[in-house]
């Protein structure tokens, strides 16, 4: 819970692990691991997980990797921009037990292609996808119009703190 001191022996807040796992990174599509780690940590802090021992993984992958994940886990076809694989729901895990939030997988090449119509530029699109994926791990969804509006409002708020405007 917010405001409680960390338990002895447990991390005081979330652990964010970011990996660029692309086999052939495009120099026009850089991934600044530190930048995305800070963004994820900020979202978790502002969603009330600042004093909670938790772990989250953010993976940047090539199109074949995200296409396989999309097919195998989502019954989708083709590469997609972002996938979220939640593990623990923080509300269901005792406060003194570490929470494994799950994994967010982002495909920079798909982000680069769709950036002009979604977020404007490549970095803003990556930021949107990262925040979107983290919110999914925290239980947010967009399956109906009310949920979509609430999730987009949260996205705008998180992105604005980092100087990114969501259209």
PDB file of N, CA and C in Angstrom, residues 24-25 33 37 39 44 60 64 82 103-104 121 129 157 162:
ATOM      1  N   UNK A  24      18.966  -7.333 -35.276  1.00  0.00           N
ATOM      2  CA  UNK A  24      19.551  -6.367 -36.207  1.00  0.00           C
ATOM      3  C   UNK A  24      18.929  -4.996 -35.976  1.00  0.00           C
ATOM      4  N   UNK A  25      19.344  -4.305 -34.897  1.00  0.00           N
ATOM      5  CA  UNK A  25      18.760  -2.994 -34.610  1.00  0.00           C
ATOM      6  C   UNK A  25      19.011  -2.004 -35.741  1.00  0.00           C
ATOM      7  N   UNK A  33      17.613   2.382 -23.465  1.00  0.00           N
ATOM      8  CA  UNK A  33      17.166   1.526 -22.361  1.00  0.00           C
ATOM      9  C   UNK A  33      16.919   2.349 -21.094  1.00  0.00           C
ATOM     10  N   UNK A  37      13.362   2.687 -19.078  1.00  0.00           N
ATOM     11  CA  UNK A  37      13.349   2.223 -17.682  1.00  0.00           C
ATOM     12  C   UNK A  37      12.775   3.319 -16.782  1.00  0.00           C
ATOM     13  N   UNK A  39      10.781   5.789 -17.662  1.00  0.00           N
ATOM     14  CA  UNK A  39       9.359   5.982 -17.967  1.00  0.00           C
ATOM     15  C   UNK A  39       8.513   4.928 -17.261  1.00  0.00           C
ATOM     16  N   UNK A  44       4.754   3.369 -12.820  1.00  0.00           N
ATOM     17  CA  UNK A  44       4.474   2.529 -11.652  1.00  0.00           C
ATOM     18  C   UNK A  44       4.365   3.371 -10.386  1.00  0.00           C
ATOM     19  N   UNK A  60      12.298  -5.058 -26.189  1.00  0.00           N
ATOM     20  CA  UNK A  60      12.199  -4.497 -27.533  1.00  0.00           C
ATOM     21  C   UNK A  60      12.670  -5.579 -28.493  1.00  0.00           C
ATOM     22  N   UNK A  64       9.805 -10.535 -36.537  1.00  0.00           N
ATOM     23  CA  UNK A  64       9.518 -11.978 -36.453  1.00  0.00           C
ATOM     24  C   UNK A  64       9.216 -12.451 -35.026  1.00  0.00           C
ATOM     25  N   UNK A  82       2.661  -3.683 -29.783  1.00  0.00           N
ATOM     26  CA  UNK A  82       2.919  -3.935 -28.363  1.00  0.00           C
ATOM     27  C   UNK A  82       2.046  -5.086 -27.878  1.00  0.00           C
ATOM     28  N   UNK A 103       5.406  -8.963 -18.423  1.00  0.00           N
ATOM     29  CA  UNK A 103       6.261  -8.526 -19.522  1.00  0.00           C
ATOM     30  C   UNK A 103       5.499  -7.656 -20.502  1.00  0.00           C
ATOM     31  N   UNK A 104       6.167  -6.601 -20.981  1.00  0.00           N
ATOM     32  CA  UNK A 104       5.676  -5.787 -22.086  1.00  0.00           C
ATOM     33  C   UNK A 104       6.667  -5.978 -23.215  1.00  0.00           C
ATOM     34  N   UNK A 121       5.872  11.150 -33.880  1.00  0.00           N
ATOM     35  CA  UNK A 121       7.242  10.757 -34.181  1.00  0.00           C
ATOM     36  C   UNK A 121       7.569   9.435 -33.491  1.00  0.00           C
ATOM     37  N   UNK A 129       3.457   3.346 -26.584  1.00  0.00           N
ATOM     38  CA  UNK A 129       3.360   1.887 -26.529  1.00  0.00           C
ATOM     39  C   UNK A 129       3.843   1.341 -25.191  1.00  0.00           C
ATOM     40  N   UNK A 157      -1.945  11.480 -19.224  1.00  0.00           N
ATOM     41  CA  UNK A 157      -1.362  11.991 -17.991  1.00  0.00           C
ATOM     42  C   UNK A 157       0.081  11.524 -17.813  1.00  0.00           C
ATOM     43  N   UNK A 162       6.290  13.476 -19.261  1.00  0.00           N
ATOM     44  CA  UNK A 162       7.544  13.255 -19.989  1.00  0.00           C
ATOM     45  C   UNK A 162       7.598  14.089 -21.281  1.00  0.00           C
TER      46      UNK A 162
END
